[in-house]
Each structure stands twice: as C-alpha cells, then as structure tokens.
Amino acid sequence: MLIAQITDLHMRSPGDKAYGVIDPAAFLDQAVRTLNALAPRPDCALITGDLADLGRPEQYAALRQALQALEIPYFLLPGNHDDREELRAAFPDHGYLQGTGAFVQYAVDCYPLRMLALDTVVPGKSHGELCRERLQWLDDRLAEQPGRPTLVLMHHPPFQTGIEHMDDIGLLEGARELEAIVSRYPNVERVLCGHLHRTIFQRFGGTIASTCPGTAHQLALELGPRPALRYIMEPPGYQLHWWSDGRLVTHHAVIGDYPGPYPFE
Ligand SMILES: [Fe+2]
Ligand SMILES: [Fe+2]
C-alpha cells in the first residue's frame, strides 16, 4: 500500500495571494500534478489540515475544484485555519466528514493500513487540543482492532519542535495523554501530522510522530527564541508512506521541476 501525504494547502481563490507573495492555488495545482504523475500510483492521499487559509466557503469551493483533478481518493482533516462546518458543507459527498458530532474524527478501514483521524482544532485559536472526549474516541477505536497496523492522523503534532513560535501554538493540551494511549498499542505505525510546514520526527509513545512539508510555503528553520515566526519559499514537498512486508517506510519528497534524473554514466 502506498499513501501520499500532503498538508497545509492554505487554499485561497485562484490568484488571491497570501502576504502578497504566496499563491496557494497555483501551488496546489502543482502538487496535484506531482501526485498524479507518481508511478506506482498511491492508493490514496491524506491531507492533514490547514486546507483553506481563512476557512471561507469560497476557499473550500476552490479547494474542491482543484482536488477534482486529483486522480486518487483523498481524505481531509481540519487544521487551525479551517472551519469544520464550512469544510463539511463543501464536501457533502465525503461521508466520513459528516455526522461525527462536534469533532471531525473518523476511521478509514478499507485499506491494509487502518487510519484514525483526530481533530485537534480549537475554533478561533491557532493552538490545538485533545480533550478527554477526543482521546477516548481514539482509545475506543484502537481497542477495536488492537492487532491491526494503524496510522493516527492529526494536524497539530504532539511534540515540541524547537521552533518556539510554533511550539507556542502547538498541541497545548492532551499530548501526554495521547502518548499514554499510543504506547499501549504497538500496532500504531505512525502519528502523521501537519502544521509545521517542514519534515520533523520525534519518537513518541513507542512509535514515530512526524510532520510533513506544506504544498505552498514552508516555515523557516529557526530554532530557539526569535523575534517572529517567518516563512520561506523553500521547495514545497510531500511524503510517501510505503507499507510493504509489514514495515512502513517514509520518503520525504519535493514538489517542482528539477534537472534529471540522469543515468550514472
Ligand atoms: Fe499551516
Ligand atoms: Fe496549522
């Protein structure tokens, strides 16, 4: 099984630039072309939050339009820039988003790897939280199939990254409790996250928690105290998670046109 992860699309209407610089719609088109060109083709794509930059209906409409070109099934989860109800309204045919109550949490059971999506959103805030109700849902789902290889998906990573301004708006509640749950289930292959616009890993609860680069802008790799959080137009990227022989291998890959590949001659 092959899974493509993209994240932090921060979609806006075509031509509507963020900060006068970033054109998320153009970047998303490029990401879609990249995923469509992959061989072998991924079984599905996971899109781990910050789907629309300002959570507006027209941005979700543009997102839906752009994702119509994606030739593989995809699963959405919300980030701090998203609005749950606008997201649900724009994707009425995505049944897993609907009727899940206050939170957009769901299980995907139709692939060799099971996927459990958690909702870390606190409406109107940049930071994330996992309250008791959301954590209990995860614990209950994991208890259903304790022997089955499983991915946990969430927007805010459950660890400190050293990029202090992002840690200030990280998962401020529930990370330790999440780790206690995950540590009871060695079948959790990964905790896959977004939010950081970079690739970062940490050992977490006996598994690996990671973040994925954004499809548009990245966050500058500036550790420690800094006057401000800054973005940088490094190459956008994605991750390919390859499940083979009972092991999950993760490739970090960049999006864009580069010279090559060339044979070693
Ligand atoms: Fe983001
Ligand atoms: Fe975010």
PDB file of C-alpha atoms and ligand atoms in Angstrom:
ATOM      1  CA  MET A   1       0.000   0.000   0.000  1.00  0.00           C
ATOM      2  CA  LEU A   2       1.254   3.461  -0.892  1.00  0.00           C
ATOM      3  CA  ILE A   3      -0.044   6.633   0.792  1.00  0.00           C
ATOM      4  CA  ALA A   4       0.763  10.199  -0.222  1.00  0.00           C
ATOM      5  CA  GLN A   5       0.558  12.817   2.489  1.00  0.00           C
ATOM      6  CA  ILE A   6       0.206  16.480   1.656  1.00  0.00           C
ATOM      7  CA  THR A   7      -0.617  19.201   4.127  1.00  0.00           C
ATOM      8  CA  ASP A   8      -1.123  22.860   4.856  1.00  0.00           C
ATOM      9  CA  LEU A   9      -2.520  23.828   1.476  1.00  0.00           C
ATOM     10  CA  HIS A  10      -3.808  27.143   2.891  1.00  0.00           C
ATOM     11  CA  MET A  11      -6.048  27.352  -0.145  1.00  0.00           C
ATOM     12  CA  ARG A  12      -7.336  30.668  -1.424  1.00  0.00           C
ATOM     13  CA  SER A  13      -9.247  31.564  -4.525  1.00  0.00           C
ATOM     14  CA  PRO A  14      -7.049  31.389  -7.652  1.00  0.00           C
ATOM     15  CA  GLY A  15      -4.776  34.444  -7.851  1.00  0.00           C
ATOM     16  CA  ASP A  16      -5.540  35.522  -4.262  1.00  0.00           C
ATOM     17  CA  LYS A  17      -2.070  35.696  -2.738  1.00  0.00           C
ATOM     18  CA  ALA A  18      -1.278  35.371   0.947  1.00  0.00           C
ATOM     19  CA  TYR A  19       1.040  38.105   2.250  1.00  0.00           C
ATOM     20  CA  GLY A  20       1.209  39.361  -1.332  1.00  0.00           C
ATOM     21  CA  VAL A  21       3.595  36.505  -2.146  1.00  0.00           C
ATOM     22  CA  ILE A  22       2.117  33.013  -1.826  1.00  0.00           C
ATOM     23  CA  ASP A  23      -0.353  31.765  -4.434  1.00  0.00           C
ATOM     24  CA  PRO A  24      -1.763  28.635  -2.739  1.00  0.00           C
ATOM     25  CA  ALA A  25      -3.985  27.682  -5.679  1.00  0.00           C
ATOM     26  CA  ALA A  26      -1.051  27.574  -8.090  1.00  0.00           C
ATOM     27  CA  PHE A  27       0.962  25.548  -5.577  1.00  0.00           C
ATOM     28  CA  LEU A  28      -1.887  23.100  -5.060  1.00  0.00           C
ATOM     29  CA  ASP A  29      -2.242  22.562  -8.811  1.00  0.00           C
ATOM     30  CA  GLN A  30       1.463  21.756  -8.902  1.00  0.00           C
ATOM     31  CA  ALA A  31       1.090  19.307  -6.006  1.00  0.00           C
ATOM     32  CA  VAL A  32      -1.856  17.587  -7.696  1.00  0.00           C
ATOM     33  CA  ARG A  33       0.139  17.210 -10.918  1.00  0.00           C
ATOM     34  CA  THR A  34       3.029  15.732  -8.935  1.00  0.00           C
ATOM     35  CA  LEU A  35       0.834  13.157  -7.189  1.00  0.00           C
ATOM     36  CA  ASN A  36      -0.944  12.253 -10.423  1.00  0.00           C
ATOM     37  CA  ALA A  37       2.412  11.585 -12.098  1.00  0.00           C
ATOM     38  CA  LEU A  38       3.621   9.161  -9.421  1.00  0.00           C
ATOM     39  CA  ALA A  39       4.280   5.605 -10.516  1.00  0.00           C
ATOM     40  CA  PRO A  40       3.277   3.429  -8.857  1.00  0.00           C
ATOM     41  CA  ARG A  41       0.213   5.457  -8.097  1.00  0.00           C
ATOM     42  CA  PRO A  42      -0.604   5.957  -4.406  1.00  0.00           C
ATOM     43  CA  ASP A  43      -3.734   4.198  -3.151  1.00  0.00           C
ATOM     44  CA  CYS A  44      -4.891   7.409  -1.505  1.00  0.00           C
ATOM     45  CA  ALA A  45      -3.828  10.841  -0.309  1.00  0.00           C
ATOM     46  CA  LEU A  46      -4.045  12.145   3.243  1.00  0.00           C
ATOM     47  CA  ILE A  47      -4.404  15.903   3.575  1.00  0.00           C
ATOM     48  CA  THR A  48      -3.574  16.760   7.162  1.00  0.00           C
ATOM     49  CA  GLY A  49      -5.157  20.137   7.782  1.00  0.00           C
ATOM     50  CA  ASP A  50      -4.967  23.871   7.117  1.00  0.00           C
ATOM     51  CA  LEU A  51      -6.935  23.156   3.974  1.00  0.00           C
ATOM     52  CA  ALA A  52      -8.371  26.664   3.484  1.00  0.00           C
ATOM     53  CA  ASP A  53      -6.323  29.650   4.575  1.00  0.00           C
ATOM     54  CA  LEU A  54      -9.162  31.543   6.217  1.00  0.00           C
ATOM     55  CA  GLY A  55     -11.832  28.821   6.427  1.00  0.00           C
ATOM     56  CA  ARG A  56     -14.098  30.656   3.966  1.00  0.00           C
ATOM     57  CA  PRO A  57     -16.705  28.999   1.741  1.00  0.00           C
ATOM     58  CA  GLU A  58     -15.148  30.316  -1.484  1.00  0.00           C
ATOM     59  CA  GLN A  59     -11.795  28.886  -0.428  1.00  0.00           C
ATOM     60  CA  TYR A  60     -13.317  25.451   0.169  1.00  0.00           C
ATOM     61  CA  ALA A  61     -15.056  25.736  -3.204  1.00  0.00           C
ATOM     62  CA  ALA A  62     -11.683  26.459  -4.821  1.00  0.00           C
ATOM     63  CA  LEU A  63     -10.165  23.564  -2.884  1.00  0.00           C
ATOM     64  CA  ARG A  64     -12.820  21.173  -4.060  1.00  0.00           C
ATOM     65  CA  GLN A  65     -12.400  22.360  -7.628  1.00  0.00           C
ATOM     66  CA  ALA A  66      -8.616  21.898  -7.505  1.00  0.00           C
ATOM     67  CA  LEU A  67      -8.874  18.457  -5.903  1.00  0.00           C
ATOM     68  CA  GLN A  68     -11.216  17.274  -8.631  1.00  0.00           C
ATOM     69  CA  ALA A  69      -8.074  16.928 -10.743  1.00  0.00           C
ATOM     70  CA  LEU A  70      -6.519  14.558  -8.195  1.00  0.00           C
ATOM     71  CA  GLU A  71      -6.802  11.069  -9.648  1.00  0.00           C
ATOM     72  CA  ILE A  72      -6.608   9.163  -6.361  1.00  0.00           C
ATOM     73  CA  PRO A  73      -9.043   9.087  -3.413  1.00  0.00           C
ATOM     74  CA  TYR A  74      -8.236  11.584  -0.693  1.00  0.00           C
ATOM     75  CA  PHE A  75      -9.120  12.119   2.934  1.00  0.00           C
ATOM     76  CA  LEU A  76      -9.345  15.539   4.583  1.00  0.00           C
ATOM     77  CA  LEU A  77      -8.867  16.598   8.145  1.00  0.00           C
ATOM     78  CA  PRO A  78      -9.146  20.075   9.612  1.00  0.00           C
ATOM     79  CA  GLY A  79      -6.375  22.300  10.953  1.00  0.00           C
ATOM     80  CA  ASN A  80      -6.407  25.546  12.886  1.00  0.00           C
ATOM     81  CA  HIS A  81      -7.093  27.583   9.725  1.00  0.00           C
ATOM     82  CA  ASP A  82     -10.181  25.511   8.947  1.00  0.00           C
ATOM     83  CA  ASP A  83     -13.837  25.829   9.799  1.00  0.00           C
ATOM     84  CA  ARG A  84     -15.432  22.436  10.430  1.00  0.00           C
ATOM     85  CA  GLU A  85     -18.889  23.384   9.200  1.00  0.00           C
ATOM     86  CA  GLU A  86     -17.660  25.103   6.041  1.00  0.00           C
ATOM     87  CA  LEU A  87     -15.459  22.091   5.333  1.00  0.00           C
ATOM     88  CA  ARG A  88     -18.366  19.689   5.775  1.00  0.00           C
ATOM     89  CA  ALA A  89     -20.638  21.866   3.639  1.00  0.00           C
ATOM     90  CA  ALA A  90     -18.147  21.960   0.770  1.00  0.00           C
ATOM     91  CA  PHE A  91     -17.630  18.186   0.753  1.00  0.00           C
ATOM     92  CA  PRO A  92     -21.105  16.722   1.374  1.00  0.00           C
ATOM     93  CA  ASP A  93     -20.142  13.560  -0.532  1.00  0.00           C
ATOM     94  CA  HIS A  94     -17.230  12.882   1.838  1.00  0.00           C
ATOM     95  CA  GLY A  95     -19.331  10.824   4.201  1.00  0.00           C
ATOM     96  CA  TYR A  96     -16.538  10.382   6.756  1.00  0.00           C
ATOM     97  CA  LEU A  97     -16.679  14.153   7.465  1.00  0.00           C
ATOM     98  CA  GLN A  98     -20.387  14.132   8.149  1.00  0.00           C
ATOM     99  CA  GLY A  99     -22.370  13.322  11.240  1.00  0.00           C
ATOM    100  CA  THR A 100     -19.387  12.905  13.533  1.00  0.00           C
ATOM    101  CA  GLY A 101     -20.671  15.405  16.093  1.00  0.00           C
ATOM    102  CA  ALA A 102     -18.606  18.270  17.442  1.00  0.00           C
ATOM    103  CA  PHE A 103     -15.345  16.892  16.064  1.00  0.00           C
ATOM    104  CA  VAL A 104     -14.223  15.678  12.660  1.00  0.00           C
ATOM    105  CA  GLN A 105     -12.814  12.301  13.736  1.00  0.00           C
ATOM    106  CA  TYR A 106     -13.101   9.171  11.649  1.00  0.00           C
ATOM    107  CA  ALA A 107     -11.700   5.740  10.918  1.00  0.00           C
ATOM    108  CA  VAL A 108     -10.735   4.520   7.446  1.00  0.00           C
ATOM    109  CA  ASP A 109     -10.986   0.749   7.405  1.00  0.00           C
ATOM    110  CA  CYS A 110     -10.859  -0.127   3.709  1.00  0.00           C
ATOM    111  CA  TYR A 111      -7.067  -0.402   3.288  1.00  0.00           C
ATOM    112  CA  PRO A 112      -4.421  -2.771   4.685  1.00  0.00           C
ATOM    113  CA  LEU A 113      -3.342   0.064   6.985  1.00  0.00           C
ATOM    114  CA  ARG A 114      -6.106   1.349   9.193  1.00  0.00           C
ATOM    115  CA  MET A 115      -6.261   5.136   9.571  1.00  0.00           C
ATOM    116  CA  LEU A 116      -7.679   7.041  12.522  1.00  0.00           C
ATOM    117  CA  ALA A 117      -8.065  10.797  12.112  1.00  0.00           C
ATOM    118  CA  LEU A 118      -8.107  13.015  15.199  1.00  0.00           C
ATOM    119  CA  ASP A 119      -9.415  16.574  15.372  1.00  0.00           C
ATOM    120  CA  THR A 120      -7.079  18.920  17.281  1.00  0.00           C
ATOM    121  CA  VAL A 121      -8.886  22.120  16.356  1.00  0.00           C
ATOM    122  CA  VAL A 122      -9.915  24.762  18.892  1.00  0.00           C
ATOM    123  CA  PRO A 123     -12.233  27.110  16.959  1.00  0.00           C
ATOM    124  CA  GLY A 124     -10.831  30.616  16.643  1.00  0.00           C
ATOM    125  CA  LYS A 125      -7.435  29.627  18.032  1.00  0.00           C
ATOM    126  CA  SER A 126      -4.129  28.708  16.425  1.00  0.00           C
ATOM    127  CA  HIS A 127      -3.098  26.130  19.002  1.00  0.00           C
ATOM    128  CA  GLY A 128      -4.523  22.626  19.210  1.00  0.00           C
ATOM    129  CA  GLU A 129      -6.002  20.487  21.965  1.00  0.00           C
ATOM    130  CA  LEU A 130      -7.121  16.926  22.521  1.00  0.00           C
ATOM    131  CA  CYS A 131      -9.792  16.874  25.186  1.00  0.00           C
ATOM    132  CA  ARG A 132     -10.894  13.781  27.067  1.00  0.00           C
ATOM    133  CA  GLU A 133     -13.733  13.093  24.624  1.00  0.00           C
ATOM    134  CA  ARG A 134     -11.452  13.075  21.573  1.00  0.00           C
ATOM    135  CA  LEU A 135      -8.846  10.945  23.305  1.00  0.00           C
ATOM    136  CA  GLN A 136     -11.471   8.475  24.484  1.00  0.00           C
ATOM    137  CA  TRP A 137     -12.683   8.121  20.908  1.00  0.00           C
ATOM    138  CA  LEU A 138      -9.156   7.199  19.826  1.00  0.00           C
ATOM    139  CA  ASP A 139      -8.720   4.749  22.670  1.00  0.00           C
ATOM    140  CA  ASP A 140     -12.039   3.094  21.792  1.00  0.00           C
ATOM    141  CA  ARG A 141     -11.139   2.809  18.103  1.00  0.00           C
ATOM    142  CA  LEU A 142      -7.696   1.382  18.866  1.00  0.00           C
ATOM    143  CA  ALA A 143      -9.258  -1.146  21.225  1.00  0.00           C
ATOM    144  CA  GLU A 144     -11.475  -2.377  18.370  1.00  0.00           C
ATOM    145  CA  GLN A 145      -8.584  -3.743  16.311  1.00  0.00           C
ATOM    146  CA  PRO A 146      -5.506  -3.908  18.538  1.00  0.00           C
ATOM    147  CA  GLY A 147      -3.556  -6.146  16.195  1.00  0.00           C
ATOM    148  CA  ARG A 148      -4.056  -4.168  13.016  1.00  0.00           C
ATOM    149  CA  PRO A 149      -1.374  -1.800  11.662  1.00  0.00           C
ATOM    150  CA  THR A 150      -2.740   1.693  12.175  1.00  0.00           C
ATOM    151  CA  LEU A 151      -1.878   5.286  11.353  1.00  0.00           C
ATOM    152  CA  VAL A 152      -3.019   8.108  13.590  1.00  0.00           C
ATOM    153  CA  LEU A 153      -3.583  11.379  11.700  1.00  0.00           C
ATOM    154  CA  MET A 154      -3.812  14.821  13.257  1.00  0.00           C
ATOM    155  CA  HIS A 155      -2.960  18.413  12.366  1.00  0.00           C
ATOM    156  CA  HIS A 156      -1.025  19.658  15.397  1.00  0.00           C
ATOM    157  CA  PRO A 157       1.970  17.429  16.192  1.00  0.00           C
ATOM    158  CA  PRO A 158       2.054  16.156  19.774  1.00  0.00           C
ATOM    159  CA  PHE A 159       5.644  17.262  20.376  1.00  0.00           C
ATOM    160  CA  GLN A 160       7.823  20.327  20.813  1.00  0.00           C
ATOM    161  CA  THR A 161       9.825  21.134  17.702  1.00  0.00           C
ATOM    162  CA  GLY A 162      12.262  23.823  18.888  1.00  0.00           C
ATOM    163  CA  ILE A 163      10.666  26.358  16.529  1.00  0.00           C
ATOM    164  CA  GLU A 164       9.406  28.261  19.540  1.00  0.00           C
ATOM    165  CA  HIS A 165       6.697  30.349  17.947  1.00  0.00           C
ATOM    166  CA  MET A 166       5.145  27.180  16.560  1.00  0.00           C
ATOM    167  CA  ASP A 167       5.504  25.371  19.879  1.00  0.00           C
ATOM    168  CA  ASP A 168       3.538  28.250  21.424  1.00  0.00           C
ATOM    169  CA  ILE A 169       0.664  27.324  19.087  1.00  0.00           C
ATOM    170  CA  GLY A 170       1.249  23.572  19.178  1.00  0.00           C
ATOM    171  CA  LEU A 171      -0.835  20.869  20.829  1.00  0.00           C
ATOM    172  CA  LEU A 172      -1.147  22.581  24.196  1.00  0.00           C
ATOM    173  CA  GLU A 173      -3.436  20.009  25.784  1.00  0.00           C
ATOM    174  CA  GLY A 174      -3.615  16.236  25.571  1.00  0.00           C
ATOM    175  CA  ALA A 175      -0.185  15.344  24.188  1.00  0.00           C
ATOM    176  CA  ARG A 176       0.910  13.398  27.254  1.00  0.00           C
ATOM    177  CA  GLU A 177      -2.426  11.601  27.461  1.00  0.00           C
ATOM    178  CA  LEU A 178      -2.218  10.770  23.766  1.00  0.00           C
ATOM    179  CA  GLU A 179       1.251   9.332  24.274  1.00  0.00           C
ATOM    180  CA  ALA A 180      -0.032   7.152  27.120  1.00  0.00           C
ATOM    181  CA  ILE A 181      -2.751   5.745  24.839  1.00  0.00           C
ATOM    182  CA  VAL A 182      -0.487   5.209  21.839  1.00  0.00           C
ATOM    183  CA  SER A 183       2.131   3.497  23.986  1.00  0.00           C
ATOM    184  CA  ARG A 184      -0.444   0.778  24.801  1.00  0.00           C
ATOM    185  CA  TYR A 185      -0.848  -0.049  21.100  1.00  0.00           C
ATOM    186  CA  PRO A 186       2.365  -1.200  19.405  1.00  0.00           C
ATOM    187  CA  ASN A 187       0.354  -1.582  16.188  1.00  0.00           C
ATOM    188  CA  VAL A 188       0.382   2.228  15.767  1.00  0.00           C
ATOM    189  CA  GLU A 189       2.882   2.611  12.952  1.00  0.00           C
ATOM    190  CA  ARG A 190       2.995   6.403  12.878  1.00  0.00           C
ATOM    191  CA  VAL A 191       1.383   9.564  14.129  1.00  0.00           C
ATOM    192  CA  LEU A 192       1.230  11.700  10.960  1.00  0.00           C
ATOM    193  CA  CYS A 193       0.797  15.444  11.374  1.00  0.00           C
ATOM    194  CA  GLY A 194       0.933  18.799   9.600  1.00  0.00           C
ATOM    195  CA  HIS A 195       1.001  22.361  10.951  1.00  0.00           C
ATOM    196  CA  LEU A 196       4.809  22.824  10.912  1.00  0.00           C
ATOM    197  CA  HIS A 197       5.303  23.163   7.149  1.00  0.00           C
ATOM    198  CA  ARG A 198       8.503  21.121   7.482  1.00  0.00           C
ATOM    199  CA  THR A 199       9.551  17.487   7.895  1.00  0.00           C
ATOM    200  CA  ILE A 200      10.250  16.771  11.571  1.00  0.00           C
ATOM    201  CA  PHE A 201      10.311  13.484  13.525  1.00  0.00           C
ATOM    202  CA  GLN A 202      10.176  12.502  17.144  1.00  0.00           C
ATOM    203  CA  ARG A 203       9.963   9.192  18.990  1.00  0.00           C
ATOM    204  CA  PHE A 204       6.542   9.191  20.596  1.00  0.00           C
ATOM    205  CA  GLY A 205       4.794   6.566  22.673  1.00  0.00           C
ATOM    206  CA  GLY A 206       6.786   3.729  21.150  1.00  0.00           C
ATOM    207  CA  THR A 207       6.117   4.871  17.596  1.00  0.00           C
ATOM    208  CA  ILE A 208       7.233   7.794  15.417  1.00  0.00           C
ATOM    209  CA  ALA A 209       5.379  11.090  15.242  1.00  0.00           C
ATOM    210  CA  SER A 210       6.174  13.273  12.245  1.00  0.00           C
ATOM    211  CA  THR A 211       5.211  16.398  10.379  1.00  0.00           C
ATOM    212  CA  CYS A 212       5.065  16.930   6.625  1.00  0.00           C
ATOM    213  CA  PRO A 213       6.160  19.857   4.442  1.00  0.00           C
ATOM    214  CA  GLY A 214       3.495  22.172   3.064  1.00  0.00           C
ATOM    215  CA  THR A 215       2.373  22.293  -0.544  1.00  0.00           C
ATOM    216  CA  ALA A 216       2.981  26.080  -0.640  1.00  0.00           C
ATOM    217  CA  HIS A 217       5.195  27.957   1.847  1.00  0.00           C
ATOM    218  CA  GLN A 218       7.494  26.376   4.431  1.00  0.00           C
ATOM    219  CA  LEU A 219       8.376  27.682   7.881  1.00  0.00           C
ATOM    220  CA  ALA A 220      11.919  28.941   8.266  1.00  0.00           C
ATOM    221  CA  LEU A 221      14.144  26.533  10.206  1.00  0.00           C
ATOM    222  CA  GLU A 222      14.854  28.947  13.038  1.00  0.00           C
ATOM    223  CA  LEU A 223      15.264  27.206  16.385  1.00  0.00           C
ATOM    224  CA  GLY A 224      15.161  28.872  19.758  1.00  0.00           C
ATOM    225  CA  PRO A 225      13.970  32.328  20.751  1.00  0.00           C
ATOM    226  CA  ARG A 226      13.295  34.561  17.744  1.00  0.00           C
ATOM    227  CA  PRO A 227      11.552  37.902  17.382  1.00  0.00           C
ATOM    228  CA  ALA A 228       8.986  36.490  14.969  1.00  0.00           C
ATOM    229  CA  LEU A 229       7.856  33.422  13.079  1.00  0.00           C
ATOM    230  CA  ARG A 230       8.891  33.598   9.435  1.00  0.00           C
ATOM    231  CA  TYR A 231       8.042  31.660   6.310  1.00  0.00           C
ATOM    232  CA  ILE A 232      10.394  30.785   3.486  1.00  0.00           C
ATOM    233  CA  MET A 233       9.825  29.765  -0.124  1.00  0.00           C
ATOM    234  CA  GLU A 234      11.877  26.579   0.056  1.00  0.00           C
ATOM    235  CA  PRO A 235      10.672  23.828  -2.308  1.00  0.00           C
ATOM    236  CA  PRO A 236       7.264  22.537  -1.280  1.00  0.00           C
ATOM    237  CA  GLY A 237       7.020  18.868  -0.516  1.00  0.00           C
ATOM    238  CA  TYR A 238       5.046  15.804   0.410  1.00  0.00           C
ATOM    239  CA  GLN A 239       5.628  12.414   1.961  1.00  0.00           C
ATOM    240  CA  LEU A 240       5.137   8.968   0.562  1.00  0.00           C
ATOM    241  CA  HIS A 241       4.384   6.276   3.130  1.00  0.00           C
ATOM    242  CA  TRP A 242       5.035   2.843   1.684  1.00  0.00           C
ATOM    243  CA  TRP A 243       3.608  -0.155   3.532  1.00  0.00           C
ATOM    244  CA  SER A 244       5.441  -3.274   2.465  1.00  0.00           C
ATOM    245  CA  ASP A 245       6.299  -6.570   4.177  1.00  0.00           C
ATOM    246  CA  GLY A 246       4.819  -5.339   7.442  1.00  0.00           C
ATOM    247  CA  ARG A 247       7.017  -2.210   7.569  1.00  0.00           C
ATOM    248  CA  LEU A 248       6.203   1.399   6.905  1.00  0.00           C
ATOM    249  CA  VAL A 249       8.894   3.328   5.007  1.00  0.00           C
ATOM    250  CA  THR A 250       8.508   7.097   4.675  1.00  0.00           C
ATOM    251  CA  HIS A 251      10.021   9.095   1.841  1.00  0.00           C
ATOM    252  CA  HIS A 252      10.307  12.867   2.003  1.00  0.00           C
ATOM    253  CA  ALA A 253       9.960  14.313  -1.496  1.00  0.00           C
ATOM    254  CA  VAL A 254       9.950  17.776  -3.023  1.00  0.00           C
ATOM    255  CA  ILE A 255       7.454  19.216  -5.484  1.00  0.00           C
ATOM    256  CA  GLY A 256       8.659  21.096  -8.553  1.00  0.00           C
ATOM    257  CA  ASP A 257      10.649  20.685 -11.737  1.00  0.00           C
ATOM    258  CA  TYR A 258      14.339  19.893 -11.350  1.00  0.00           C
ATOM    259  CA  PRO A 259      17.051  18.766 -13.817  1.00  0.00           C
ATOM    260  CA  GLY A 260      17.307  14.984 -14.233  1.00  0.00           C
ATOM    261  CA  PRO A 261      17.039  12.203 -13.419  1.00  0.00           C
ATOM    262  CA  TYR A 262      20.276  11.166 -15.134  1.00  0.00           C
ATOM    263  CA  PRO A 263      21.833   7.712 -15.501  1.00  0.00           C
ATOM    264  CA  PHE A 264      25.172   7.121 -13.718  1.00  0.00           C
ATOM    265  CA  GLU A 265      27.280   7.037 -16.906  1.00  0.00           C
TER     266      GLU A 265
HETATM  267 FE    FE B   1      -0.352  25.599   8.170  1.00  0.00          FE
HETATM  268 FE    FE B   2      -1.716  24.757  11.327  1.00  0.00          FE
END
